[in-house]
Amino acid sequence: MSLQEGEKLGIRQFDIILITGDAYVDHPSFGTALIGRTLWDYGFSVGIIAQPQVKSPDAFKVLKTPRLFFGISSGNVDSMVNNYTPNLKRRGEDVYSPGGNLTRPDRATIVYANKVHELFPGVPIVIGGIEASLRRFAHYDYWQDRVRQSILADAPADLVVFGMGERQMGAIAQRMASGERVDTLRNIPGTVYAMEVAEWRRSRPEEIVEIPGFTEVSQDKSAYARAFALHYREQDPVHGRAVAQPHPKTVVIQNRPAHPLTQPELDRVYDLPYSRRAHPSYLQPVPALEPVQFSVTSHRGCFGACSFCALTHHQGRIIQSRSSDSIIREVRRMTKMPGFKGVVQDVGGPTANMYGLSCDLWGTAGACVDKRCSPSCKNLRASHGEQCSLLSVIRGIPGVKHVFISSGIRYDLALADDSGYLGMICDHHISGHLKVAPEHIAWKVTRIMNKPDQEVFDQFCAQFETLQQGRKKRQYLLPYFMSGHPGCTIPDMIALAVYIRDHNLYTEQVQDFTPTPMSVSSCMYYTGFNPFTMEPVHVPRGQEKKIQRSLMHYRDPANQVLIREGLTAAGRTDLIGRGKHCLVPEGGRFSGRYVGKKPEIPKNAKIP
Ligand code: SF4
């Protein structure tokens, strides 16, 4: 992070300088550390500028000019998600900063790229990380409530790296080191580049899927939904094709996604010598490090493809598992590190119990486009045997007292398992609570969310209860629910509140739906269409969204006015009163602002 540190390592000029909106934490859960260490492993020297003050040119010049390029990212999280609450209020803390201090600018990738372009004209700029990756096409931006152009049209960058970036960054660095110019790097899978419109007209690449352009999708919601469905189909490294989207000044071209790392490659990335600590120059702790400092990433990818999660567009559906030897080596290393107190905080990935699961098609044909990977597919090898063996070995490592599973588990998979996974984690790997995410219980909402139906959750709860019998200390399920999701109506939320009441569930883990870039649900929120069927979808907004959220917290007296309003509008006054079954007592007045509006269908909608 400084020239002095570089000089100690014999470095006079860094090959690559990474700029990030996060503090620099040398831990594999932090993208900058993963990319920095991987590039180092490829043989390049890497300098890191963490959280530069935008108003200070010196902050960007501190490591001088890189020999090859600048790599810029907003950090582990989209800067707008990081800086604002779902209600669009500015957050008071940034957990990726020392002391939680607020230093990250809004739209950090664009801001940093502009600054670098101004201070280092002509030096190549590559942008990546979650913010750039999920804004690679024209996209709905919740914070401005409008469609923005691809980030490549807004930021003066040469390339966008999308998805997990080790392979792409290695290829860019190697090709530039061998003398190729950045503007000739147009065939690296997992990257996006911009082509001049005249060149596009002259020599349009073959086998490319052209989707409706920015002008069209920003004016016509059905065109936006069609564009989304078209690029969604191409996000597979095996069968995905390049995708082009015209913009006013350029055509933005996404190459097909990069192949996931093979198991030996993934092992190598996680075997690198991370110190698992924040940079020693920081005087205050980085809050985001504490919960993950001694956790282990066992795999990448998630085939759940929940509609509100953009992970399918980033890590993909194909599960990439590390070898158990590599994970065990990492835990052994951790036991010798300062601060380790015998607790492995997590062994997981996006969904903890997808480790080691596979389908033969993933390697040869990619993940099915029109089918959901679920236990009902006979090709999915859903046994959790490999996970059980791994966890039992980790438990036996000298110095390890507890091994927790803190990542959420997919309960439909746990139910399909035949190796005793659920019993094992209840016995050894959860303290008092197990996180699960049914998100809703109304079938038409769970279908739109791409989550299992209520019956599956009920079966899981029953199995969990059976496992509690005879246990000295009772354990509890911690279900996550969501209000305000597209497709969810007030009667659906009332059904959920009644379910919560009848099952005496704890409902602190409630999210109000936030449309983050490039998720299927965000597309529905903006357009009012299911992009895969083009059927209209009801989108709760404004007062209705507030009522839905209040229904989740019906026990909170502060919500009673809104809840009475919702129950009255839905004709469920039977739930108002003093009876045990009632959600709220009588009394008070309601604003009358919500009157059960019909689903909003855009005026200029074209339904094919
Ligand atoms: S065959 Fe089944 S498990 Fe394999 S990719 Fe298709 S849906 Fe998924």
Coordinates of C-alpha atoms and ligand atoms in Angstrom, one line a residue:
M1 CA 0.0 0.0 0.0
S2 CA 3.0 2.3 -0.1
L3 CA 6.2 2.8 -2.2
Q4 CA 8.2 2.0 1.0
E5 CA 6.5 -1.4 1.2
G6 CA 7.2 -2.0 -2.5
E7 CA 10.8 -1.0 -2.1
K8 CA 11.3 -3.5 0.7
L9 CA 10.2 -6.2 -1.8
G10 CA 12.5 -4.8 -4.5
I11 CA 9.7 -3.2 -6.5
R12 CA 10.3 0.1 -8.2
Q13 CA 7.2 0.2 -10.3
F14 CA 4.1 -1.8 -9.7
D15 CA 2.8 -3.9 -12.7
I16 CA -0.8 -3.3 -11.6
I17 CA -2.4 -1.0 -9.1
L18 CA -5.8 -2.0 -7.7
I19 CA -8.0 0.8 -6.3
T20 CA -10.9 -0.3 -4.0
G21 CA -13.7 1.3 -2.0
D22 CA -13.0 -1.1 0.9
A23 CA -10.2 -0.9 3.4
Y24 CA -7.5 -3.3 2.4
V25 CA -8.0 -6.6 4.3
D26 CA -5.8 -9.5 3.4
H27 CA -8.5 -12.1 3.6
P28 CA -10.0 -14.3 0.9
S29 CA -13.5 -13.0 1.6
F30 CA -12.3 -9.6 0.3
G31 CA -12.2 -9.4 -3.5
T32 CA -9.2 -7.1 -3.7
A33 CA -7.1 -9.5 -1.6
L34 CA -8.2 -12.5 -3.8
I35 CA -7.3 -10.6 -7.0
G36 CA -4.2 -9.0 -5.7
R37 CA -2.8 -12.3 -4.3
T38 CA -3.8 -14.2 -7.5
L39 CA -2.0 -11.6 -9.8
W40 CA 1.0 -11.8 -7.5
D41 CA 0.9 -15.6 -7.9
Y42 CA 0.9 -15.1 -11.7
G43 CA 4.2 -13.2 -11.2
F44 CA 3.0 -9.6 -11.3
S45 CA 3.7 -7.0 -8.6
V46 CA 0.5 -5.4 -7.3
G47 CA 0.0 -2.2 -5.4
I48 CA -3.2 -1.4 -3.6
I49 CA -4.8 2.0 -3.0
A50 CA -7.7 1.5 -0.6
Q51 CA -10.4 4.1 -0.1
P52 CA -8.6 7.1 -1.7
Q53 CA -10.0 10.5 -0.9
V54 CA -11.6 11.6 -4.1
K55 CA -10.7 15.3 -3.6
S56 CA -7.1 14.5 -3.1
P57 CA -5.1 13.8 -6.3
D58 CA -2.2 12.7 -4.2
A59 CA -4.2 9.8 -2.8
F60 CA -4.4 8.4 -6.4
K61 CA -0.7 9.2 -7.1
V62 CA 0.7 7.5 -4.0
L63 CA 2.0 4.4 -5.9
K64 CA 2.8 6.4 -9.1
T65 CA 2.0 4.9 -12.5
P66 CA 1.5 1.2 -13.0
R67 CA 3.4 -0.6 -15.7
L68 CA 0.3 -2.3 -17.1
F69 CA -3.0 -1.0 -15.9
F70 CA -5.2 0.2 -13.0
G71 CA -7.8 -2.2 -11.7
I72 CA -10.8 -0.4 -10.1
S73 CA -13.6 -1.7 -8.0
S74 CA -16.1 -0.3 -5.6
G75 CA -15.2 -3.0 -3.1
N76 CA -17.1 -6.1 -1.9
V77 CA -20.5 -4.4 -2.2
D78 CA -22.2 -2.1 -4.7
S79 CA -21.5 1.4 -3.4
M80 CA -25.2 2.5 -3.5
V81 CA -26.3 -0.6 -1.6
N82 CA -23.5 0.0 0.9
N83 CA -24.2 3.8 1.3
Y84 CA -28.0 3.7 1.5
T85 CA -30.7 1.8 3.4
P86 CA -33.6 0.2 1.5
N87 CA -35.6 3.3 2.4
L88 CA -32.9 5.5 0.6
K89 CA -31.6 7.0 3.8
R90 CA -27.9 7.4 4.1
R91 CA -26.3 4.8 6.3
G92 CA -24.3 5.9 9.4
E93 CA -21.6 3.3 9.1
D94 CA -19.5 1.5 6.4
V95 CA -18.5 -1.9 7.8
Y96 CA -15.8 -2.2 5.2
S97 CA -14.0 0.9 6.6
P98 CA -11.7 1.2 9.6
G99 CA -13.9 2.3 12.5
G100 CA -16.9 2.1 10.2
N101 CA -16.1 5.5 8.9
L102 CA -17.8 6.7 5.7
T103 CA -15.3 7.2 3.0
R104 CA -16.8 5.5 -0.1
P105 CA -18.3 7.8 -2.7
D106 CA -21.6 7.0 -4.3
R107 CA -21.0 5.1 -7.6
A108 CA -17.4 4.6 -6.5
T109 CA -16.3 2.7 -9.6
I110 CA -17.3 5.6 -11.9
V111 CA -15.9 8.2 -9.6
Y112 CA -12.5 6.4 -9.1
A113 CA -12.2 5.7 -12.9
N114 CA -12.9 9.3 -13.8
K115 CA -10.2 10.5 -11.4
V116 CA -7.6 8.0 -12.7
H117 CA -8.4 8.9 -16.3
E118 CA -7.9 12.6 -15.4
L119 CA -4.6 12.1 -13.5
F120 CA -3.1 9.3 -15.7
P121 CA -4.3 9.9 -19.2
G122 CA -3.6 7.0 -21.5
V123 CA -3.0 4.4 -18.8
P124 CA -5.4 1.5 -19.3
I125 CA -8.3 1.1 -16.8
V126 CA -10.0 -2.2 -16.0
I127 CA -13.1 -2.1 -13.8
G128 CA -14.5 -5.1 -11.9
G129 CA -16.1 -6.3 -8.7
I130 CA -19.8 -6.6 -7.9
E131 CA -20.7 -3.0 -8.8
A132 CA -19.2 -3.1 -12.3
S133 CA -20.2 -6.7 -12.9
L134 CA -23.9 -6.2 -12.2
R135 CA -24.2 -2.9 -14.0
R136 CA -22.6 -4.2 -17.2
F137 CA -25.8 -3.8 -19.3
A138 CA -28.3 -0.9 -19.3
H139 CA -29.9 -1.5 -15.9
Y140 CA -32.6 -0.1 -13.6
D141 CA -31.1 2.0 -10.8
Y142 CA -33.4 2.0 -7.8
W143 CA -31.5 5.0 -6.3
Q144 CA -32.3 7.3 -9.2
D145 CA -35.5 5.4 -10.2
R146 CA -34.4 5.3 -13.8
V147 CA -32.6 3.1 -16.3
R148 CA -28.9 3.9 -16.5
Q149 CA -26.5 3.0 -19.3
S150 CA -24.0 0.2 -18.9
I151 CA -21.3 1.2 -16.5
L152 CA -18.9 1.0 -19.5
A153 CA -20.8 3.9 -21.1
D154 CA -20.4 6.0 -17.9
A155 CA -16.9 5.2 -16.7
P156 CA -13.8 5.9 -18.8
A157 CA -12.7 2.3 -18.6
D158 CA -11.3 -0.1 -21.3
L159 CA -12.7 -3.3 -20.0
V160 CA -15.2 -4.6 -17.4
V161 CA -14.4 -7.9 -15.7
F162 CA -17.6 -9.6 -14.7
G163 CA -18.1 -12.5 -12.4
M164 CA -15.4 -13.9 -10.3
G165 CA -12.3 -12.2 -11.8
E166 CA -9.2 -14.3 -11.2
R167 CA -9.1 -15.9 -14.7
Q168 CA -9.9 -12.7 -16.5
M169 CA -7.4 -10.5 -14.6
G170 CA -4.7 -13.1 -15.1
A171 CA -5.3 -13.2 -18.9
I172 CA -5.5 -9.4 -19.2
A173 CA -2.2 -9.0 -17.3
Q174 CA -0.4 -11.7 -19.2
R175 CA -1.5 -10.4 -22.6
M176 CA -0.6 -6.8 -21.8
A177 CA 2.7 -7.9 -20.4
S178 CA 3.5 -9.7 -23.7
G179 CA 2.8 -6.4 -25.6
E180 CA -0.8 -6.5 -26.6
R181 CA -2.7 -3.2 -26.3
V182 CA -5.7 -3.1 -24.1
D183 CA -8.0 -2.1 -27.0
T184 CA -7.2 -5.3 -28.8
L185 CA -8.3 -7.5 -25.9
R186 CA -11.7 -8.4 -27.2
N187 CA -12.0 -12.1 -26.8
I188 CA -11.4 -12.7 -23.1
P189 CA -14.3 -14.6 -21.7
G190 CA -15.8 -12.9 -18.6
T191 CA -15.0 -9.4 -19.9
V192 CA -17.1 -6.6 -21.5
Y193 CA -15.8 -4.0 -24.0
A194 CA -17.3 -1.1 -26.0
M195 CA -17.2 -0.9 -29.8
E196 CA -17.7 2.3 -31.8
V197 CA -21.0 2.3 -33.6
A198 CA -19.3 2.7 -37.0
E199 CA -17.1 -0.3 -36.4
W200 CA -20.2 -2.3 -35.2
R201 CA -21.9 -1.5 -38.5
R202 CA -18.8 -2.5 -40.5
S203 CA -17.7 -5.6 -38.8
R204 CA -20.2 -6.9 -36.3
P205 CA -18.9 -10.0 -34.6
E206 CA -20.4 -13.3 -35.6
E207 CA -22.6 -15.5 -33.3
I208 CA -23.6 -12.6 -31.1
V209 CA -26.9 -12.1 -29.5
E210 CA -28.1 -8.5 -29.9
I211 CA -30.5 -7.3 -27.3
P212 CA -32.7 -4.2 -27.3
G213 CA -30.5 -1.2 -26.8
F214 CA -30.3 1.5 -24.1
T215 CA -32.6 3.9 -25.9
E216 CA -35.3 1.2 -26.3
V217 CA -35.1 -0.3 -22.9
S218 CA -35.1 3.1 -21.2
Q219 CA -38.4 4.0 -22.9
D220 CA -40.2 0.7 -23.1
K221 CA -40.6 -1.5 -20.1
S222 CA -41.5 -4.6 -22.1
A223 CA -38.3 -4.1 -24.2
Y224 CA -36.3 -3.9 -20.9
A225 CA -37.9 -7.2 -19.8
R226 CA -37.1 -8.9 -23.2
A227 CA -33.5 -7.7 -23.1
F228 CA -33.2 -9.0 -19.6
A229 CA -34.5 -12.5 -20.5
L230 CA -32.2 -12.6 -23.5
H231 CA -29.0 -11.8 -21.6
Y232 CA -30.0 -14.0 -18.7
R233 CA -30.0 -17.0 -21.0
E234 CA -26.4 -16.4 -22.0
Q235 CA -24.9 -16.3 -18.5
D236 CA -23.5 -19.8 -18.7
P237 CA -19.8 -20.4 -19.4
V238 CA -20.5 -23.5 -21.5
H239 CA -23.4 -22.6 -23.7
G240 CA -23.6 -18.8 -23.2
R241 CA -22.9 -16.6 -26.3
A242 CA -21.6 -13.1 -26.6
V243 CA -24.2 -10.4 -26.1
A244 CA -24.3 -6.9 -27.6
Q245 CA -26.4 -4.0 -26.5
P246 CA -26.4 -0.8 -28.5
H247 CA -25.9 2.5 -26.5
P248 CA -26.1 6.0 -27.9
K249 CA -22.3 6.3 -28.5
T250 CA -21.0 2.8 -28.5
V251 CA -22.2 -0.9 -28.6
V252 CA -21.4 -2.6 -25.3
I253 CA -20.3 -6.2 -25.9
Q254 CA -20.3 -8.9 -23.2
N255 CA -18.1 -11.9 -24.1
R256 CA -19.4 -15.2 -22.9
P257 CA -18.8 -15.8 -19.2
A258 CA -15.4 -17.1 -18.0
H259 CA -15.2 -20.8 -17.2
P260 CA -15.3 -21.4 -13.4
L261 CA -11.9 -22.2 -11.9
T262 CA -11.2 -25.9 -11.8
Q263 CA -10.8 -27.5 -8.4
P264 CA -6.9 -27.4 -8.5
E265 CA -7.1 -23.7 -9.6
L266 CA -9.6 -22.9 -6.9
D267 CA -7.4 -24.7 -4.3
R268 CA -4.5 -22.7 -5.4
V269 CA -6.3 -19.3 -5.0
Y270 CA -7.3 -20.2 -1.5
D271 CA -3.9 -21.7 -0.6
L272 CA -2.2 -18.3 -1.0
P273 CA -0.7 -16.9 2.1
Y274 CA -3.5 -14.5 3.3
S275 CA -2.7 -13.0 6.7
R276 CA -6.4 -12.7 7.5
R277 CA -5.8 -9.3 8.9
A278 CA -6.5 -5.7 8.0
H279 CA -3.4 -3.7 6.7
P280 CA -1.3 -2.8 9.7
S281 CA -1.5 0.9 8.9
Y282 CA -5.1 1.0 10.1
L283 CA -5.6 2.3 13.7
Q284 CA -9.2 1.1 14.0
P285 CA -10.7 -2.3 13.3
V286 CA -12.6 -3.0 10.1
P287 CA -16.0 -4.2 11.3
A288 CA -16.7 -6.5 8.3
L289 CA -13.6 -8.6 9.1
E290 CA -14.6 -9.8 12.6
P291 CA -17.5 -12.1 11.6
V292 CA -15.5 -13.8 8.8
Q293 CA -11.9 -13.6 10.1
F294 CA -11.8 -17.4 10.8
S295 CA -14.4 -18.6 8.3
V296 CA -13.6 -20.7 5.3
T297 CA -15.0 -20.5 1.8
S298 CA -15.7 -24.1 0.7
H299 CA -17.2 -23.4 -2.7
R300 CA -18.6 -20.9 -5.2
G301 CA -21.8 -20.6 -7.2
C302 CA -25.4 -21.2 -6.3
F303 CA -27.9 -23.1 -8.4
G304 CA -30.8 -21.9 -6.3
A305 CA -31.3 -18.9 -8.6
C306 CA -33.6 -17.0 -6.2
S307 CA -35.1 -14.2 -8.2
F308 CA -34.1 -11.4 -5.9
C309 CA -30.4 -12.4 -5.8
A310 CA -28.1 -11.4 -8.6
L311 CA -25.5 -14.1 -7.8
T312 CA -26.5 -16.1 -10.8
H313 CA -25.3 -13.2 -12.9
H314 CA -22.1 -13.0 -10.9
Q315 CA -20.9 -16.4 -9.6
G316 CA -23.2 -18.6 -11.8
R317 CA -25.2 -21.7 -11.1
I318 CA -22.3 -24.2 -11.5
I319 CA -21.0 -25.2 -8.1
Q320 CA -17.2 -25.0 -7.8
S321 CA -16.0 -26.9 -4.8
R322 CA -12.6 -26.8 -3.3
S323 CA -10.9 -30.1 -2.4
S324 CA -11.3 -31.2 1.2
D325 CA -7.5 -31.3 1.5
S326 CA -7.3 -27.6 0.6
I327 CA -10.0 -26.7 3.1
I328 CA -8.3 -28.7 5.8
R329 CA -5.0 -27.1 5.1
E330 CA -6.6 -23.7 5.4
V331 CA -8.1 -24.6 8.8
R332 CA -4.8 -26.0 10.0
R333 CA -3.1 -22.7 9.0
M334 CA -5.8 -20.7 10.8
T335 CA -5.2 -22.6 14.1
K336 CA -1.7 -21.2 14.2
M337 CA -2.7 -17.6 13.5
P338 CA -2.8 -14.9 16.2
G339 CA -6.3 -14.4 17.5
F340 CA -7.6 -17.8 16.7
K341 CA -9.5 -19.1 19.7
G342 CA -10.5 -22.5 18.4
V343 CA -13.7 -21.4 16.6
V344 CA -14.1 -21.8 12.9
Q345 CA -16.8 -19.3 12.3
D346 CA -18.2 -20.8 9.1
V347 CA -17.5 -23.4 6.4
G348 CA -19.7 -22.3 3.5
G349 CA -20.4 -20.4 0.4
P350 CA -23.4 -18.6 -1.0
T351 CA -25.5 -21.6 0.3
A352 CA -23.7 -23.6 2.9
N353 CA -25.0 -27.1 1.9
M354 CA -24.2 -26.9 -1.8
Y355 CA -20.6 -28.0 -1.2
G356 CA -19.7 -31.0 -3.3
L357 CA -23.0 -31.2 -5.1
S358 CA -22.8 -31.7 -8.9
C359 CA -24.5 -32.5 -12.1
D360 CA -22.7 -34.2 -15.1
L361 CA -24.2 -31.7 -17.5
W362 CA -22.4 -28.7 -15.9
G363 CA -19.0 -29.6 -17.4
T364 CA -20.2 -30.5 -20.9
A365 CA -23.5 -28.7 -21.7
G366 CA -23.7 -26.1 -18.8
A367 CA -26.7 -25.6 -16.6
C368 CA -30.1 -26.1 -18.2
V369 CA -31.6 -22.9 -19.5
D370 CA -35.2 -23.8 -19.0
K371 CA -35.0 -26.0 -16.0
R372 CA -34.4 -25.3 -12.3
C373 CA -31.6 -27.3 -10.6
S374 CA -33.5 -28.9 -7.6
P375 CA -33.6 -32.2 -5.8
S376 CA -36.4 -33.2 -8.1
C377 CA -33.9 -33.3 -11.0
K378 CA -32.5 -36.9 -11.2
N379 CA -29.2 -35.6 -12.6
L380 CA -28.4 -33.6 -9.5
R381 CA -26.2 -35.5 -7.1
A382 CA -27.6 -34.1 -3.9
S383 CA -26.1 -36.3 -1.2
H384 CA -24.3 -34.2 1.5
G385 CA -21.9 -37.1 2.2
E386 CA -18.8 -35.2 1.1
Q387 CA -19.8 -32.2 3.4
C388 CA -20.4 -34.5 6.3
S389 CA -16.9 -36.1 5.9
L390 CA -15.2 -32.8 5.6
L391 CA -16.9 -31.3 8.6
S392 CA -16.0 -34.3 10.8
V393 CA -12.3 -34.0 9.7
I394 CA -12.3 -30.3 10.5
R395 CA -13.8 -31.0 14.0
G396 CA -10.8 -33.3 14.7
I397 CA -8.1 -30.8 13.8
P398 CA -6.0 -30.1 16.9
G399 CA -6.8 -26.6 18.2
V400 CA -10.3 -26.5 16.8
K401 CA -13.0 -26.5 19.4
H402 CA -16.1 -25.5 17.4
V403 CA -17.0 -25.5 13.7
F404 CA -20.0 -23.4 12.9
I405 CA -22.2 -23.3 9.8
S406 CA -23.2 -19.6 9.6
S407 CA -24.1 -19.4 5.9
G408 CA -27.7 -20.1 5.2
I409 CA -28.7 -23.6 4.1
R410 CA -31.1 -24.6 1.4
Y411 CA -33.7 -26.8 3.2
D412 CA -35.1 -28.6 0.2
L413 CA -31.6 -29.9 -0.4
A414 CA -31.1 -30.9 3.2
L415 CA -34.4 -32.8 3.0
A416 CA -33.2 -34.7 -0.1
D417 CA -30.0 -35.7 1.6
D418 CA -29.4 -39.3 2.6
S419 CA -26.2 -38.9 4.7
G420 CA -27.5 -37.5 8.0
Y421 CA -26.4 -33.9 7.3
L422 CA -29.2 -32.2 9.2
G423 CA -28.6 -34.4 12.3
M424 CA -24.9 -33.7 12.1
I425 CA -25.2 -30.0 11.9
C426 CA -27.7 -29.9 14.8
D427 CA -25.3 -32.0 16.9
H428 CA -22.1 -30.1 16.1
H429 CA -22.4 -27.1 13.8
I430 CA -25.0 -24.7 15.0
S431 CA -25.2 -23.0 18.4
G432 CA -28.8 -22.1 19.1
H433 CA -30.2 -21.1 15.7
L434 CA -30.2 -22.4 12.2
K435 CA -30.7 -19.8 9.4
V436 CA -33.1 -20.8 6.7
A437 CA -34.7 -18.5 4.1
P438 CA -38.3 -19.6 3.1
E439 CA -38.8 -15.9 2.2
H440 CA -42.6 -16.4 1.9
I441 CA -45.3 -19.0 2.2
A442 CA -47.9 -17.9 -0.4
W443 CA -47.2 -20.2 -3.4
K444 CA -47.6 -17.6 -6.1
V445 CA -45.0 -15.5 -4.3
T446 CA -42.6 -18.3 -3.7
R447 CA -42.9 -19.4 -7.4
I448 CA -42.0 -15.8 -8.5
M449 CA -39.2 -15.8 -6.1
N450 CA -38.0 -19.2 -7.3
K451 CA -38.1 -20.6 -3.8
P452 CA -39.5 -23.9 -2.6
D453 CA -43.2 -24.0 -1.7
Q454 CA -44.5 -23.8 1.9
E455 CA -45.1 -27.6 2.1
V456 CA -41.3 -28.2 1.7
F457 CA -40.6 -25.7 4.5
D458 CA -43.2 -27.4 6.7
Q459 CA -41.6 -30.8 6.1
F460 CA -38.2 -29.3 7.0
C461 CA -39.6 -27.8 10.2
A462 CA -41.1 -31.2 11.1
Q463 CA -37.7 -32.9 10.5
F464 CA -35.9 -30.2 12.5
E465 CA -38.4 -30.7 15.4
T466 CA -37.8 -34.4 15.4
L467 CA -34.1 -33.9 15.8
Q468 CA -34.8 -31.7 18.8
Q469 CA -36.3 -34.5 20.8
G470 CA -34.1 -35.6 23.7
R471 CA -31.7 -32.6 23.2
K472 CA -30.6 -30.9 26.4
K473 CA -30.5 -27.4 24.8
R474 CA -33.2 -26.7 22.4
Q475 CA -32.3 -25.1 19.0
Y476 CA -34.5 -22.9 16.9
L477 CA -35.0 -22.1 13.2
L478 CA -34.3 -18.6 12.2
P479 CA -36.4 -18.1 9.1
Y480 CA -35.8 -15.1 6.8
F481 CA -38.9 -13.6 5.2
M482 CA -39.4 -10.9 2.7
S483 CA -42.1 -8.3 2.2
G484 CA -42.8 -6.1 -0.8
H485 CA -41.5 -8.6 -3.4
P486 CA -43.0 -8.3 -6.9
G487 CA -46.0 -10.6 -7.1
C488 CA -46.8 -10.2 -3.4
T489 CA -50.2 -8.7 -2.5
I490 CA -51.6 -7.6 0.9
P491 CA -53.6 -10.8 1.2
D492 CA -50.4 -12.7 0.6
M493 CA -48.7 -10.8 3.4
I494 CA -51.7 -11.4 5.7
A495 CA -51.4 -15.1 5.0
L496 CA -47.7 -14.9 6.0
A497 CA -48.4 -12.9 9.2
V498 CA -51.0 -15.6 10.1
Y499 CA -48.5 -18.3 9.4
I500 CA -45.9 -16.5 11.6
R501 CA -48.6 -16.2 14.4
D502 CA -49.6 -19.9 14.2
H503 CA -46.0 -21.2 14.1
N504 CA -44.8 -18.7 16.7
L505 CA -41.9 -17.8 14.5
Y506 CA -39.3 -15.1 15.3
T507 CA -39.5 -12.4 12.7
E508 CA -36.6 -10.1 13.3
Q509 CA -34.9 -11.4 10.1
V510 CA -37.3 -9.5 7.8
Q511 CA -36.2 -7.8 4.7
D512 CA -38.2 -5.3 2.7
F513 CA -37.5 -6.1 -0.9
T514 CA -34.8 -3.8 -2.4
P515 CA -34.3 -3.8 -6.2
T516 CA -30.5 -4.3 -6.5
P517 CA -28.9 -4.2 -10.0
M518 CA -29.5 -7.1 -12.4
S519 CA -31.7 -9.4 -10.3
V520 CA -34.7 -11.0 -11.9
S521 CA -36.9 -9.4 -9.2
S522 CA -35.5 -5.9 -9.9
C523 CA -36.5 -6.4 -13.6
M524 CA -40.0 -7.3 -12.4
Y525 CA -40.1 -4.3 -10.0
Y526 CA -39.2 -1.9 -12.7
T527 CA -41.1 -3.3 -15.6
G528 CA -44.1 -5.0 -14.0
F529 CA -43.5 -8.1 -16.1
N530 CA -42.1 -11.5 -15.4
P531 CA -39.3 -11.4 -18.0
F532 CA -39.5 -15.1 -18.7
T533 CA -43.2 -15.3 -19.4
M534 CA -44.0 -11.6 -20.1
E535 CA -47.0 -12.0 -17.8
P536 CA -47.8 -8.8 -15.8
V537 CA -46.7 -9.0 -12.2
H538 CA -48.2 -7.0 -9.4
V539 CA -45.6 -4.6 -7.9
P540 CA -46.2 -3.2 -4.4
R541 CA -45.0 0.3 -4.0
G542 CA -45.5 3.3 -1.7
Q543 CA -48.2 2.9 1.0
E544 CA -48.9 -0.7 0.0
K545 CA -45.2 -1.6 0.4
K546 CA -45.2 0.0 3.9
I547 CA -48.3 -1.9 4.9
Q548 CA -46.7 -5.2 3.7
R549 CA -43.6 -4.5 5.8
S550 CA -45.7 -3.6 8.8
L551 CA -47.6 -6.9 8.5
M552 CA -44.4 -8.8 9.0
H553 CA -44.0 -7.0 12.4
Y554 CA -47.6 -7.2 13.4
R555 CA -46.5 -7.6 17.1
D556 CA -45.0 -4.1 17.1
P557 CA -47.6 -1.6 18.4
A558 CA -46.0 1.1 16.2
N559 CA -47.4 -0.7 13.1
Q560 CA -51.0 -1.0 14.2
V561 CA -52.4 1.8 12.2
L562 CA -50.9 0.5 8.9
I563 CA -51.9 -3.0 9.7
R564 CA -55.6 -2.1 10.3
E565 CA -55.5 -0.2 7.1
G566 CA -54.2 -3.3 5.2
L567 CA -56.6 -5.7 6.9
T568 CA -59.5 -3.4 6.2
A569 CA -58.6 -3.0 2.5
A570 CA -58.2 -6.8 2.1
G571 CA -61.6 -7.5 3.8
R572 CA -59.9 -9.2 6.8
T573 CA -61.4 -7.2 9.6
D574 CA -61.9 -10.6 11.4
L575 CA -58.2 -10.2 12.3
I576 CA -58.8 -6.9 14.1
G577 CA -59.9 -7.1 17.7
R578 CA -59.2 -8.8 21.0
G579 CA -59.5 -12.4 20.0
K580 CA -56.4 -14.6 20.3
H581 CA -56.4 -15.1 16.5
C582 CA -56.3 -11.3 15.9
L583 CA -53.2 -9.6 14.6
V584 CA -54.0 -6.1 16.0
P585 CA -56.5 -4.6 18.5
E586 CA -59.3 -2.3 17.3
G587 CA -58.9 1.5 17.5
G588 CA -57.1 4.4 15.8
R589 CA -57.7 5.7 12.4
F590 CA -56.1 4.8 9.2
S591 CA -55.0 7.1 6.5
G592 CA -57.1 5.6 3.7
R593 CA -54.2 6.1 1.2
Y594 CA -54.2 2.4 0.3
V595 CA -57.4 1.3 -1.3
G596 CA -56.4 -2.0 -2.9
K597 CA -55.1 -0.7 -6.2
K598 CA -55.1 -3.0 -9.2
P599 CA -51.7 -4.3 -10.4
E600 CA -50.0 -1.6 -12.3
I601 CA -49.4 -2.4 -16.0
P602 CA -47.2 0.0 -17.8
K603 CA -49.2 2.2 -20.2
N604 CA -46.9 1.6 -23.2
A605 CA -46.6 -2.1 -22.5
K606 CA -46.3 -4.4 -25.5
I607 CA -47.3 -7.9 -24.6
P608 CA -46.0 -10.3 -27.3
Ligands
SF4_1 S1 -29.9 -31.6 -15.4 FE1 -30.9 -30.9 -13.5 S2 -29.2 -30.5 -12.1 FE2 -28.3 -30.6 -14.2 S3 -28.2 -28.5 -14.9 FE3 -30.2 -29.4 -15.6 S4 -31.7 -28.9 -14.1 FE4 -29.6 -28.6 -13.2

